[in-house]
Amino acid sequence: MHKRNKNFNNFTAVYFCKSRKKNDLLEIKNREILKIKKNAENGLVLIVWGQRDCDGSQSDGYTELVDAGYYSAQKFIDSLYEGADGAVWYEYAKPSADDDIAVESRDLALEAYENGHNSTIYA
């Protein structure tokens, strides 16, 4: 049985099994810190994120420039999840890559209707 860890503000849906050790959360945090350090430039890191809402609308390629510290990045990521209407995903990128990233949107409900799947959305 999987449980959601309520003591840890998570990034991409962190779940853990009862059999795992408590230090796994520390390992997850350390991996995030390494990702931030790897992509940091001039004390900043770019968070590229996307979301899918309950109506079947999906958007990807939004960017946010934050301080290259774990807690600054985590504060922004927490705000994404607080306002989430559906699935949310993110990744870190170098700030210099910001010009190469374009926002893409899809209406999954309309795509399903056009493909003959009136009641099922495939994402």
Short mmCIF file of C-alpha atoms in Angstrom, two decimals:
data_model
loop_
_atom_site.label_atom_id
_atom_site.label_comp_id
_atom_site.label_asym_id
_atom_site.label_seq_id
_atom_site.Cartn_x
_atom_site.Cartn_y
_atom_site.Cartn_z
CA MET A 1 0.00 0.00 0.00
CA HIS A 2 1.31 3.44 -0.93
CA LYS A 3 0.89 6.47 1.26
CA ARG A 4 1.32 10.11 0.49
CA ASN A 5 3.95 11.66 2.71
CA LYS A 6 2.23 14.64 4.28
CA ASN A 7 5.33 15.85 6.16
CA PHE A 8 7.26 16.60 2.98
CA ASN A 9 6.29 19.27 0.48
CA ASN A 10 6.94 17.34 -2.67
CA PHE A 11 7.92 18.05 -6.22
CA THR A 12 6.67 15.54 -8.76
CA ALA A 13 4.21 13.40 -6.81
CA VAL A 14 6.45 11.79 -4.22
CA TYR A 15 5.03 8.53 -2.93
CA PHE A 16 6.69 5.97 -0.76
CA CYS A 17 6.05 2.42 0.41
CA LYS A 18 5.94 1.44 4.06
CA SER A 19 8.94 -0.78 3.48
CA ARG A 20 11.20 2.09 2.36
CA LYS A 21 13.54 3.81 4.75
CA LYS A 22 12.87 7.33 5.99
CA ASN A 23 16.13 8.57 4.46
CA ASP A 24 14.64 8.06 0.99
CA LEU A 25 13.04 11.50 1.31
CA LEU A 26 16.45 12.97 2.00
CA GLU A 27 17.78 11.25 -1.12
CA ILE A 28 14.93 12.73 -3.16
CA LYS A 29 15.70 16.19 -1.81
CA ASN A 30 19.40 15.75 -2.57
CA ARG A 31 18.60 14.71 -6.15
CA GLU A 32 16.52 17.86 -6.59
CA ILE A 33 19.36 19.98 -5.20
CA LEU A 34 21.78 18.38 -7.66
CA LYS A 35 19.39 19.08 -10.56
CA ILE A 36 19.16 22.72 -9.48
CA LYS A 37 22.95 23.08 -9.18
CA LYS A 38 23.46 21.43 -12.57
CA ASN A 39 21.16 23.96 -14.27
CA ALA A 40 22.04 27.09 -12.29
CA GLU A 41 23.47 30.13 -14.05
CA ASN A 42 24.33 33.35 -12.22
CA GLY A 43 22.41 32.22 -9.15
CA LEU A 44 19.20 31.50 -11.09
CA VAL A 45 17.50 28.39 -12.40
CA LEU A 46 14.64 28.07 -14.88
CA ILE A 47 11.65 25.90 -14.02
CA VAL A 48 9.78 24.67 -17.09
CA TRP A 49 6.32 23.41 -16.21
CA GLY A 50 3.06 22.26 -17.65
CA GLN A 51 -0.38 21.24 -16.50
CA ARG A 52 -3.59 19.49 -17.45
CA ASP A 53 -6.88 20.71 -16.03
CA CYS A 54 -10.12 18.89 -15.33
CA ASP A 55 -11.65 20.08 -18.64
CA GLY A 56 -9.03 18.26 -20.71
CA SER A 57 -6.97 21.30 -21.61
CA GLN A 58 -3.22 20.67 -21.51
CA SER A 59 -0.48 23.30 -21.62
CA ASP A 60 3.27 22.83 -21.50
CA GLY A 61 6.33 25.04 -21.78
CA TYR A 62 5.56 27.69 -19.18
CA THR A 63 8.72 29.04 -17.56
CA GLU A 64 9.58 30.67 -14.28
CA LEU A 65 12.98 32.04 -13.30
CA VAL A 66 13.75 31.54 -9.59
CA ASP A 67 16.77 31.74 -7.31
CA ALA A 68 18.97 28.67 -7.61
CA GLY A 69 18.25 27.57 -4.06
CA TYR A 70 16.26 24.53 -3.08
CA TYR A 71 13.73 26.43 -0.97
CA SER A 72 13.12 29.12 -3.59
CA ALA A 73 12.45 26.50 -6.22
CA GLN A 74 10.32 24.47 -3.81
CA LYS A 75 8.22 27.51 -2.92
CA PHE A 76 7.33 28.04 -6.58
CA ILE A 77 6.65 24.34 -7.15
CA ASP A 78 4.40 24.24 -4.09
CA SER A 79 2.42 27.15 -5.52
CA LEU A 80 1.94 25.15 -8.74
CA TYR A 81 0.46 22.24 -6.84
CA GLU A 82 -1.73 24.47 -4.63
CA GLY A 83 -3.50 25.93 -7.63
CA ALA A 84 -3.53 22.73 -9.65
CA ASP A 85 -6.78 21.64 -11.25
CA GLY A 86 -5.23 18.42 -12.52
CA ALA A 87 -1.81 16.96 -13.26
CA VAL A 88 1.26 19.19 -13.00
CA TRP A 89 4.82 18.42 -14.14
CA TYR A 90 8.06 20.34 -14.19
CA GLU A 91 11.75 20.14 -14.90
CA TYR A 92 14.77 22.37 -14.39
CA ALA A 93 16.61 24.06 -17.24
CA LYS A 94 19.37 26.59 -17.69
CA PRO A 95 18.11 30.19 -17.83
CA SER A 96 19.90 30.65 -21.16
CA ALA A 97 17.53 28.06 -22.69
CA ASP A 98 14.47 30.22 -22.01
CA ASP A 99 14.30 31.63 -25.55
CA ASP A 100 14.19 28.12 -27.05
CA ILE A 101 11.13 27.01 -25.06
CA ALA A 102 7.68 27.58 -26.55
CA VAL A 103 4.33 27.23 -24.84
CA GLU A 104 2.20 24.49 -26.37
CA SER A 105 -1.51 23.97 -25.67
CA ARG A 106 -3.84 21.12 -26.57
CA ASP A 107 -7.55 20.62 -26.10
CA LEU A 108 -7.65 16.92 -25.29
CA ALA A 109 -11.45 16.83 -25.08
CA LEU A 110 -11.79 18.23 -28.61
CA GLU A 111 -9.12 15.84 -29.91
CA ALA A 112 -10.99 12.90 -28.36
CA TYR A 113 -14.28 14.05 -29.94
CA GLU A 114 -12.65 14.43 -33.36
CA ASN A 115 -11.15 10.95 -33.06
CA GLY A 116 -14.51 9.35 -32.19
CA HIS A 117 -13.85 8.95 -28.45
CA ASN A 118 -16.60 11.19 -27.12
CA SER A 119 -16.32 10.03 -23.52
CA THR A 120 -12.62 9.14 -23.19
CA ILE A 121 -9.61 11.46 -23.14
CA TYR A 122 -6.24 9.94 -23.96
CA ALA A 123 -3.29 11.99 -22.70
#
